[in-house]
Amino acid sequence: MPKIPFHRLAAFVVLAVAAAWVVTGQFSSVGSAVAVGEEDPAASTSEPPATPLRTVAVVAPQHIDHARTIRISGVTEANKRSSLAARSGGIIDTIPVSEGSLVKKGDLILALDAEERPAAVAMAEALVAQRESEYDAAQKLLKSGNMAKLQGESARAALTAARSQLETAKAELARSEIRAPFDGIVDQVDVEEGSAIQQGAEVATILSLDPVLAVGEVSEQDLSQLEPGASAEVRLVNGQRVSGALRYLSRDASPQTRTFRIEVAVPNPDRAIPAGMTAEIVLQAEKVRAVKLPRSVVTLSERGELGIRIATPDDTVNFIPIDIVEDTPEALVLAGIPEDARIIVSGQELVSEGDKVATVEANESVIRRLVGDVAAR
């Protein structure tokens, strides 16, 4: 009998096994350990495996009553400033003050050579005395019936004219003198003794520096936040810091800048603060309910609004628009945040409104950084 090659024998064996496997029908999927007729547990599950919730850190910041700081660039000015002018022309006879002299209201600043004016006053005084005597005599005669009433009226008119002449002479004499209109300091003397001046010429400048004014301008938005009488701090360019009170708020905006002039009165009894010094005026706006948060917490909504993301009581992400009250060196001061809000401080950029999240409380160091030293305020 001829010998069958091995490879043909192997092919017959494989064919026979395959035929028997098909006839019995008892087979399973390739690579599966589950036999036919048995239920696959994985195949019975209709929902895919749940996606793990994203974890975010939240904090409940402390609310504070915060007064926004308004800083204004300004300059100091004299409370009063007067440029004294000659009321009549003439030769300067005396200047009893010098630059830097302290004067009281009514003190003599400058006197012109009066020439004939004192003599005119003396003559007018003598005439008034004469007319008064004549009038007294006329009154006695009228009462006794020895003078006509018309003559009595003439005596009265003569006395009135004499008195008017005296007042005119005194006024002319007074025009030769220039006196201080208020208490202050003589800042400038523009003339010298013996020089001739004309009527209206400026001769000296007097400043009232107690109080001294710190003057600046505020914006339209800040105007509504200020009230006269509010306390203010003034920081001078030389490093000195002084306190004052807001004395004046203009109600007429500058046409060029649309800003409003303000004046802060600062006590200056020793007149150490001069006029014209650069200053920074620091005012406090009305207090609002706010929280202090780092800048990294602020984000944008899908509509482009500025705000923060919070976790609701059921751990759903929500977006809240905010108002930036102030941007301090330490943190942002924000208003419009509910008292019970849990603010997402880590992971807020990775979630969206309506997302479910797993929340964890931020650690103590984060809370201190967020809330800040509220007691110090």
GROMACS .gro file of C-alpha atoms in nm:
model
  377
    1MET     CA    1   0.000   0.000   0.000
    2PRO     CA    2   0.144   0.333  -0.098
    3LYS     CA    3   0.245   0.565   0.188
    4ILE     CA    4   0.025   0.887   0.236
    5PRO     CA    5   0.224   1.208   0.275
    6PHE     CA    6   0.205   1.369   0.621
    7HIS     CA    7   0.069   1.702   0.506
    8ARG     CA    8  -0.226   1.539   0.336
    9LEU     CA    9  -0.302   1.338   0.646
   10ALA     CA   10  -0.298   1.655   0.859
   11ALA     CA   11  -0.539   1.827   0.618
   12PHE     CA   12  -0.791   1.539   0.643
   13VAL     CA   13  -0.778   1.552   1.024
   14VAL     CA   14  -0.847   1.930   1.034
   15LEU     CA   15  -1.136   1.889   0.790
   16ALA     CA   16  -1.296   1.612   0.997
   17VAL     CA   17  -1.273   1.811   1.322
   18ALA     CA   18  -1.428   2.121   1.159
   19ALA     CA   19  -1.720   1.919   1.024
   20ALA     CA   20  -1.791   1.770   1.365
   21TRP     CA   21  -1.781   2.122   1.529
   22VAL     CA   22  -2.036   2.264   1.282
   23VAL     CA   23  -2.273   1.963   1.322
   24THR     CA   24  -2.288   1.981   1.703
   25GLY     CA   25  -2.346   2.364   1.712
   26GLN     CA   26  -2.179   2.386   2.050
   27PHE     CA   27  -1.922   2.657   2.003
   28SER     CA   28  -1.845   3.000   2.141
   29SER     CA   29  -1.700   3.324   2.012
   30VAL     CA   30  -1.334   3.330   1.945
   31GLY     CA   31  -1.148   3.447   2.255
   32SER     CA   32  -1.464   3.427   2.473
   33ALA     CA   33  -1.481   3.215   2.784
   34VAL     CA   34  -1.864   3.217   2.784
   35ALA     CA   35  -2.031   2.906   2.635
   36VAL     CA   36  -2.332   2.912   2.407
   37GLY     CA   37  -2.657   2.944   2.601
   38GLU     CA   38  -2.493   3.137   2.890
   39GLU     CA   39  -2.575   3.512   2.941
   40ASP     CA   40  -2.282   3.754   2.925
   41PRO     CA   41  -2.311   3.995   3.227
   42ALA     CA   42  -2.139   4.276   3.036
   43ALA     CA   43  -2.384   4.243   2.744
   44SER     CA   44  -2.683   4.292   2.979
   45THR     CA   45  -2.567   4.646   3.088
   46SER     CA   46  -2.751   4.911   2.880
   47GLU     CA   47  -2.564   5.228   3.011
   48PRO     CA   48  -2.195   5.305   2.961
   49PRO     CA   49  -1.975   5.340   3.271
   50ALA     CA   50  -2.029   5.679   3.455
   51THR     CA   51  -1.772   5.959   3.396
   52PRO     CA   52  -1.595   6.063   3.720
   53LEU     CA   53  -1.692   6.414   3.850
   54ARG     CA   54  -1.431   6.685   3.826
   55THR     CA   55  -1.305   6.801   4.166
   56VAL     CA   56  -1.288   7.176   4.241
   57ALA     CA   57  -1.176   7.369   4.549
   58VAL     CA   58  -1.430   7.609   4.702
   59VAL     CA   59  -1.426   7.871   4.976
   60ALA     CA   60  -1.690   8.079   5.152
   61PRO     CA   61  -1.524   8.422   5.186
   62GLN     CA   62  -1.604   8.665   5.463
   63HIS     CA   63  -1.810   8.968   5.359
   64ILE     CA   64  -1.692   9.311   5.472
   65ASP     CA   65  -1.814   9.671   5.453
   66HIS     CA   66  -1.555   9.823   5.221
   67ALA     CA   67  -1.503  10.189   5.133
   68ARG     CA   68  -1.334  10.228   4.798
   69THR     CA   69  -1.028  10.451   4.796
   70ILE     CA   70  -1.037  10.742   4.551
   71ARG     CA   71  -0.694  10.886   4.468
   72ILE     CA   72  -0.667  11.224   4.298
   73SER     CA   73  -0.364  11.416   4.176
   74GLY     CA   74  -0.378  11.774   4.293
   75VAL     CA   75  -0.191  12.079   4.416
   76THR     CA   76  -0.204  12.299   4.724
   77GLU     CA   77  -0.358  12.645   4.706
   78ALA     CA   78  -0.399  12.937   4.945
   79ASN     CA   79  -0.733  12.964   5.119
   80LYS     CA   80  -0.736  13.332   5.020
   81ARG     CA   81  -0.513  13.522   4.781
   82SER     CA   82  -0.524  13.897   4.724
   83SER     CA   83  -0.318  14.115   4.491
   84LEU     CA   84  -0.328  14.461   4.648
   85ALA     CA   85  -0.353  14.758   4.412
   86ALA     CA   86  -0.307  15.131   4.463
   87ARG     CA   87  -0.636  15.325   4.477
   88SER     CA   88  -0.469  15.646   4.372
   89GLY     CA   89  -0.143  15.752   4.214
   90GLY     CA   90   0.148  15.913   4.394
   91ILE     CA   91   0.492  15.869   4.550
   92ILE     CA   92   0.541  15.578   4.792
   93ASP     CA   93   0.622  15.721   5.133
   94THR     CA   94   0.660  15.405   5.342
   95ILE     CA   95   0.631  15.023   5.321
   96PRO     CA   96   0.622  14.896   5.682
   97VAL     CA   97   0.614  14.525   5.582
   98SER     CA   98   0.844  14.294   5.390
   99GLU     CA   99   0.803  13.964   5.209
  100GLY     CA  100   0.720  13.692   5.461
  101SER     CA  101   0.570  13.929   5.718
  102LEU     CA  102   0.264  13.808   5.908
  103VAL     CA  103  -0.014  14.065   5.912
  104LYS     CA  104  -0.356  14.105   6.068
  105LYS     CA  105  -0.664  14.243   5.897
  106GLY     CA  106  -0.633  14.622   5.879
  107ASP     CA  107  -0.252  14.639   5.918
  108LEU     CA  108  -0.079  14.905   5.703
  109ILE     CA  109   0.094  14.757   5.399
  110LEU     CA  110   0.190  15.073   5.207
  111ALA     CA  111   0.140  15.448   5.237
  112LEU     CA  112   0.174  15.714   4.966
  113ASP     CA  113   0.294  16.066   5.026
  114ALA     CA  114  -0.036  16.223   5.134
  115GLU     CA  115   0.071  16.576   5.038
  116GLU     CA  116  -0.221  16.817   5.105
  117ARG     CA  117  -0.472  16.546   5.200
  118PRO     CA  118  -0.423  16.564   5.580
  119ALA     CA  119  -0.467  16.941   5.561
  120ALA     CA  120  -0.788  16.897   5.366
  121VAL     CA  121  -0.919  16.666   5.638
  122ALA     CA  122  -0.832  16.919   5.908
  123MET     CA  123  -1.007  17.201   5.722
  124ALA     CA  124  -1.315  16.986   5.671
  125GLU     CA  125  -1.326  16.897   6.041
  126ALA     CA  126  -1.307  17.269   6.135
  127LEU     CA  127  -1.587  17.352   5.895
  128VAL     CA  128  -1.806  17.077   6.040
  129ALA     CA  129  -1.749  17.218   6.390
  130GLN     CA  130  -1.852  17.566   6.272
  131ARG     CA  131  -2.165  17.442   6.097
  132GLU     CA  132  -2.266  17.240   6.403
  133SER     CA  133  -2.247  17.555   6.619
  134GLU     CA  134  -2.453  17.751   6.367
  135TYR     CA  135  -2.713  17.478   6.351
  136ASP     CA  136  -2.744  17.460   6.732
  137ALA     CA  137  -2.794  17.838   6.749
  138ALA     CA  138  -3.056  17.825   6.474
  139GLN     CA  139  -3.248  17.556   6.660
  140LYS     CA  140  -3.266  17.772   6.973
  141LEU     CA  141  -3.389  18.073   6.774
  142LEU     CA  142  -3.652  17.860   6.602
  143LYS     CA  143  -3.786  17.741   6.937
  144SER     CA  144  -3.806  18.100   7.068
  145GLY     CA  145  -3.971  18.220   6.747
  146ASN     CA  146  -3.694  18.462   6.659
  147MET     CA  147  -3.592  18.287   6.330
  148ALA     CA  148  -3.783  18.189   6.029
  149LYS     CA  149  -3.820  17.820   5.960
  150LEU     CA  150  -3.654  17.857   5.621
  151GLN     CA  151  -3.339  17.994   5.782
  152GLY     CA  152  -3.334  17.694   6.014
  153GLU     CA  153  -3.348  17.456   5.718
  154SER     CA  154  -3.058  17.642   5.555
  155ALA     CA  155  -2.845  17.585   5.868
  156ARG     CA  156  -2.929  17.212   5.856
  157ALA     CA  157  -2.830  17.191   5.489
  158ALA     CA  158  -2.500  17.370   5.554
  159LEU     CA  159  -2.413  17.122   5.830
  160THR     CA  160  -2.494  16.826   5.606
  161ALA     CA  161  -2.272  16.964   5.328
  162ALA     CA  162  -1.983  17.016   5.572
  163ARG     CA  163  -2.006  16.661   5.699
  164SER     CA  164  -2.009  16.531   5.341
  165GLN     CA  165  -1.700  16.733   5.263
  166LEU     CA  166  -1.523  16.582   5.565
  167GLU     CA  167  -1.606  16.229   5.454
  168THR     CA  168  -1.469  16.305   5.108
  169ALA     CA  169  -1.145  16.441   5.253
  170LYS     CA  170  -1.104  16.135   5.475
  171ALA     CA  171  -1.168  15.905   5.178
  172GLU     CA  172  -0.903  16.084   4.976
  173LEU     CA  173  -0.657  16.042   5.264
  174ALA     CA  174  -0.749  15.673   5.299
  175ARG     CA  175  -0.674  15.616   4.931
  176SER     CA  176  -0.312  15.697   5.002
  177GLU     CA  177  -0.293  15.394   5.233
  178ILE     CA  178  -0.317  15.021   5.152
  179ARG     CA  179  -0.416  14.788   5.437
  180ALA     CA  180  -0.440  14.410   5.475
  181PRO     CA  181  -0.789  14.278   5.383
  182PHE     CA  182  -0.748  13.964   5.601
  183ASP     CA  183  -0.503  13.785   5.831
  184GLY     CA  184  -0.222  13.633   5.628
  185ILE     CA  185   0.135  13.646   5.510
  186VAL     CA  186   0.289  13.898   5.272
  187ASP     CA  187   0.410  13.679   4.989
  188GLN     CA  188   0.536  13.944   4.749
  189VAL     CA  189   0.611  14.318   4.747
  190ASP     CA  190   0.634  14.461   4.396
  191VAL     CA  191   0.739  14.823   4.464
  192GLU     CA  192   1.004  15.021   4.651
  193GLU     CA  193   0.986  15.325   4.877
  194GLY     CA  194   1.021  15.651   4.687
  195SER     CA  195   0.896  15.511   4.355
  196ALA     CA  196   0.599  15.661   4.175
  197ILE     CA  197   0.295  15.447   4.101
  198GLN     CA  198  -0.028  15.499   3.915
  199GLN     CA  199  -0.379  15.423   4.027
  200GLY     CA  200  -0.452  15.050   3.991
  201ALA     CA  201  -0.087  14.938   4.002
  202GLU     CA  202  -0.027  14.610   4.194
  203VAL     CA  203   0.194  14.668   4.495
  204ALA     CA  204   0.184  14.347   4.705
  205THR     CA  205   0.036  13.996   4.734
  206ILE     CA  206  -0.109  13.852   5.056
  207LEU     CA  207  -0.189  13.484   5.112
  208SER     CA  208  -0.405  13.318   5.375
  209LEU     CA  209  -0.254  12.972   5.434
  210ASP     CA  210  -0.452  12.855   5.736
  211PRO     CA  211  -0.619  12.643   5.629
  212VAL     CA  212  -0.432  12.551   5.313
  213LEU     CA  213  -0.634  12.390   5.033
  214ALA     CA  214  -0.557  12.070   4.845
  215VAL     CA  215  -0.730  12.106   4.510
  216GLY     CA  216  -0.800  11.837   4.248
  217GLU     CA  217  -1.066  11.706   4.011
  218VAL     CA  218  -1.281  11.393   4.031
  219SER     CA  219  -1.455  11.199   3.757
  220GLU     CA  220  -1.827  11.189   3.691
  221GLN     CA  221  -1.845  10.839   3.842
  222ASP     CA  222  -1.670  10.939   4.165
  223LEU     CA  223  -1.867  11.260   4.221
  224SER     CA  224  -2.178  11.076   4.343
  225GLN     CA  225  -1.969  10.885   4.599
  226LEU     CA  226  -1.848  11.196   4.786
  227GLU     CA  227  -2.010  11.436   5.029
  228PRO     CA  228  -1.882  11.766   5.177
  229GLY     CA  229  -1.737  11.717   5.523
  230ALA     CA  230  -1.587  11.374   5.446
  231SER     CA  231  -1.241  11.314   5.590
  232ALA     CA  232  -0.946  11.307   5.352
  233GLU     CA  233  -0.573  11.238   5.358
  234VAL     CA  234  -0.330  11.458   5.165
  235ARG     CA  235   0.011  11.319   5.072
  236LEU     CA  236   0.254  11.594   4.979
  237VAL     CA  237   0.537  11.549   4.732
  238ASN     CA  238   0.791  11.587   5.014
  239GLY     CA  239   0.651  11.278   5.186
  240GLN     CA  240   0.447  11.461   5.449
  241ARG     CA  241   0.098  11.329   5.520
  242VAL     CA  242  -0.173  11.552   5.663
  243SER     CA  243  -0.545  11.515   5.728
  244GLY     CA  244  -0.826  11.742   5.621
  245ALA     CA  245  -1.193  11.761   5.531
  246LEU     CA  246  -1.365  11.782   5.194
  247ARG     CA  247  -1.488  12.144   5.188
  248TYR     CA  248  -1.618  12.195   4.838
  249LEU     CA  249  -1.754  11.988   4.549
  250SER     CA  250  -1.814  12.172   4.223
  251ARG     CA  251  -2.139  12.105   4.038
  252ASP     CA  252  -2.008  12.247   3.712
  253ALA     CA  253  -1.790  12.011   3.507
  254SER     CA  254  -1.486  12.132   3.318
  255PRO     CA  255  -1.579  12.147   2.946
  256GLN     CA  256  -1.241  12.004   2.847
  257THR     CA  257  -1.208  11.710   3.090
  258ARG     CA  258  -1.565  11.657   3.215
  259THR     CA  259  -1.428  11.646   3.569
  260PHE     CA  260  -1.534  11.834   3.882
  261ARG     CA  261  -1.318  12.051   4.109
  262ILE     CA  262  -1.289  11.957   4.476
  263GLU     CA  263  -1.124  12.137   4.768
  264VAL     CA  264  -0.988  11.975   5.085
  265ALA     CA  265  -0.919  12.213   5.375
  266VAL     CA  266  -0.608  12.118   5.575
  267PRO     CA  267  -0.521  12.293   5.906
  268ASN     CA  268  -0.192  12.480   5.864
  269PRO     CA  269  -0.145  12.700   6.174
  270ASP     CA  270   0.233  12.729   6.132
  271ARG     CA  271   0.196  12.792   5.757
  272ALA     CA  272   0.453  12.520   5.690
  273ILE     CA  273   0.263  12.392   5.386
  274PRO     CA  274   0.305  12.637   5.099
  275ALA     CA  275   0.073  12.698   4.806
  276GLY     CA  276   0.158  12.533   4.475
  277MET     CA  277   0.298  12.204   4.612
  278THR     CA  278   0.211  11.880   4.429
  279ALA     CA  279  -0.012  11.655   4.636
  280GLU     CA  280  -0.216  11.336   4.621
  281ILE     CA  281  -0.564  11.352   4.770
  282VAL     CA  282  -0.698  11.025   4.915
  283LEU     CA  283  -1.073  11.003   4.977
  284GLN     CA  284  -1.303  10.719   5.080
  285ALA     CA  285  -1.621  10.645   4.886
  286GLU     CA  286  -1.941  10.520   5.046
  287LYS     CA  287  -1.912  10.172   5.201
  288VAL     CA  288  -2.052   9.871   5.013
  289ARG     CA  289  -2.089   9.503   5.102
  290ALA     CA  290  -1.803   9.319   4.933
  291VAL     CA  291  -1.547   9.038   4.952
  292LYS     CA  292  -1.174   9.028   4.884
  293LEU     CA  293  -1.061   8.771   4.628
  294PRO     CA  294  -0.746   8.710   4.422
  295ARG     CA  295  -0.751   8.814   4.058
  296SER     CA  296  -0.720   8.450   3.947
  297VAL     CA  297  -1.075   8.378   4.065
  298VAL     CA  298  -1.234   8.619   3.816
  299THR     CA  299  -1.334   8.464   3.483
  300LEU     CA  300  -1.560   8.523   3.183
  301SER     CA  301  -1.894   8.364   3.110
  302GLU     CA  302  -1.986   8.219   2.772
  303ARG     CA  303  -2.152   8.556   2.700
  304GLY     CA  304  -1.835   8.747   2.781
  305GLU     CA  305  -1.950   8.878   3.122
  306LEU     CA  306  -1.699   8.930   3.400
  307GLY     CA  307  -1.774   8.726   3.711
  308ILE     CA  308  -1.698   8.421   3.921
  309ARG     CA  309  -1.812   8.058   3.927
  310ILE     CA  310  -1.973   7.915   4.237
  311ALA     CA  311  -2.093   7.573   4.350
  312THR     CA  312  -2.462   7.558   4.442
  313PRO     CA  313  -2.581   7.351   4.742
  314ASP     CA  314  -2.629   7.048   4.511
  315ASP     CA  315  -2.273   7.095   4.370
  316THR     CA  316  -2.383   7.238   4.037
  317VAL     CA  317  -2.166   7.505   3.876
  318ASN     CA  318  -2.325   7.850   3.844
  319PHE     CA  319  -2.190   8.182   3.713
  320ILE     CA  320  -2.242   8.515   3.898
  321PRO     CA  321  -2.165   8.856   3.741
  322ILE     CA  322  -1.968   9.088   3.971
  323ASP     CA  323  -1.885   9.456   4.022
  324ILE     CA  324  -1.519   9.540   4.079
  325VAL     CA  325  -1.524   9.790   4.368
  326GLU     CA  326  -1.148   9.834   4.391
  327ASP     CA  327  -0.825   9.678   4.267
  328THR     CA  328  -0.591   9.680   4.567
  329PRO     CA  329  -0.229   9.554   4.569
  330GLU     CA  330  -0.338   9.251   4.773
  331ALA     CA  331  -0.660   9.146   4.598
  332LEU     CA  332  -0.971   9.252   4.413
  333VAL     CA  333  -1.262   9.387   4.615
  334LEU     CA  334  -1.583   9.256   4.455
  335ALA     CA  335  -1.949   9.336   4.513
  336GLY     CA  336  -2.261   9.148   4.407
  337ILE     CA  337  -2.166   8.812   4.561
  338PRO     CA  338  -2.435   8.636   4.769
  339GLU     CA  339  -2.363   8.592   5.140
  340ASP     CA  340  -2.385   8.210   5.121
  341ALA     CA  341  -2.186   8.165   4.799
  342ARG     CA  342  -1.923   7.892   4.776
  343ILE     CA  343  -1.673   8.034   4.531
  344ILE     CA  344  -1.470   7.800   4.312
  345VAL     CA  345  -1.109   7.906   4.358
  346SER     CA  346  -0.936   7.617   4.184
  347GLY     CA  347  -1.052   7.448   3.864
  348GLN     CA  348  -1.303   7.718   3.768
  349GLU     CA  349  -1.165   7.737   3.414
  350LEU     CA  350  -1.222   7.363   3.361
  351VAL     CA  351  -1.595   7.361   3.432
  352SER     CA  352  -1.901   7.527   3.278
  353GLU     CA  353  -2.242   7.638   3.398
  354GLY     CA  354  -2.465   7.343   3.481
  355ASP     CA  355  -2.178   7.096   3.534
  356LYS     CA  356  -2.189   6.867   3.836
  357VAL     CA  357  -1.870   6.875   4.039
  358ALA     CA  358  -1.712   6.723   4.345
  359THR     CA  359  -1.618   7.000   4.591
  360VAL     CA  360  -1.345   7.017   4.850
  361GLU     CA  361  -1.284   7.301   5.095
  362ALA     CA  362  -0.978   7.515   5.023
  363ASN     CA  363  -0.705   7.492   5.286
  364GLU     CA  364  -0.632   7.757   5.547
  365SER     CA  365  -0.354   7.922   5.352
  366VAL     CA  366  -0.586   7.975   5.055
  367ILE     CA  367  -0.856   8.118   5.280
  368ARG     CA  368  -0.613   8.364   5.437
  369ARG     CA  369  -0.496   8.470   5.093
  370LEU     CA  370  -0.854   8.515   4.973
  371VAL     CA  371  -1.012   8.688   5.266
  372GLY     CA  372  -0.712   8.887   5.387
  373ASP     CA  373  -0.676   9.047   5.727
  374VAL     CA  374  -1.031   9.178   5.763
  375ALA     CA  375  -0.973   9.274   6.125
  376ALA     CA  376  -0.708   9.520   6.018
  377ARG     CA  377  -0.965   9.710   5.815
   0.00000   0.00000   0.00000
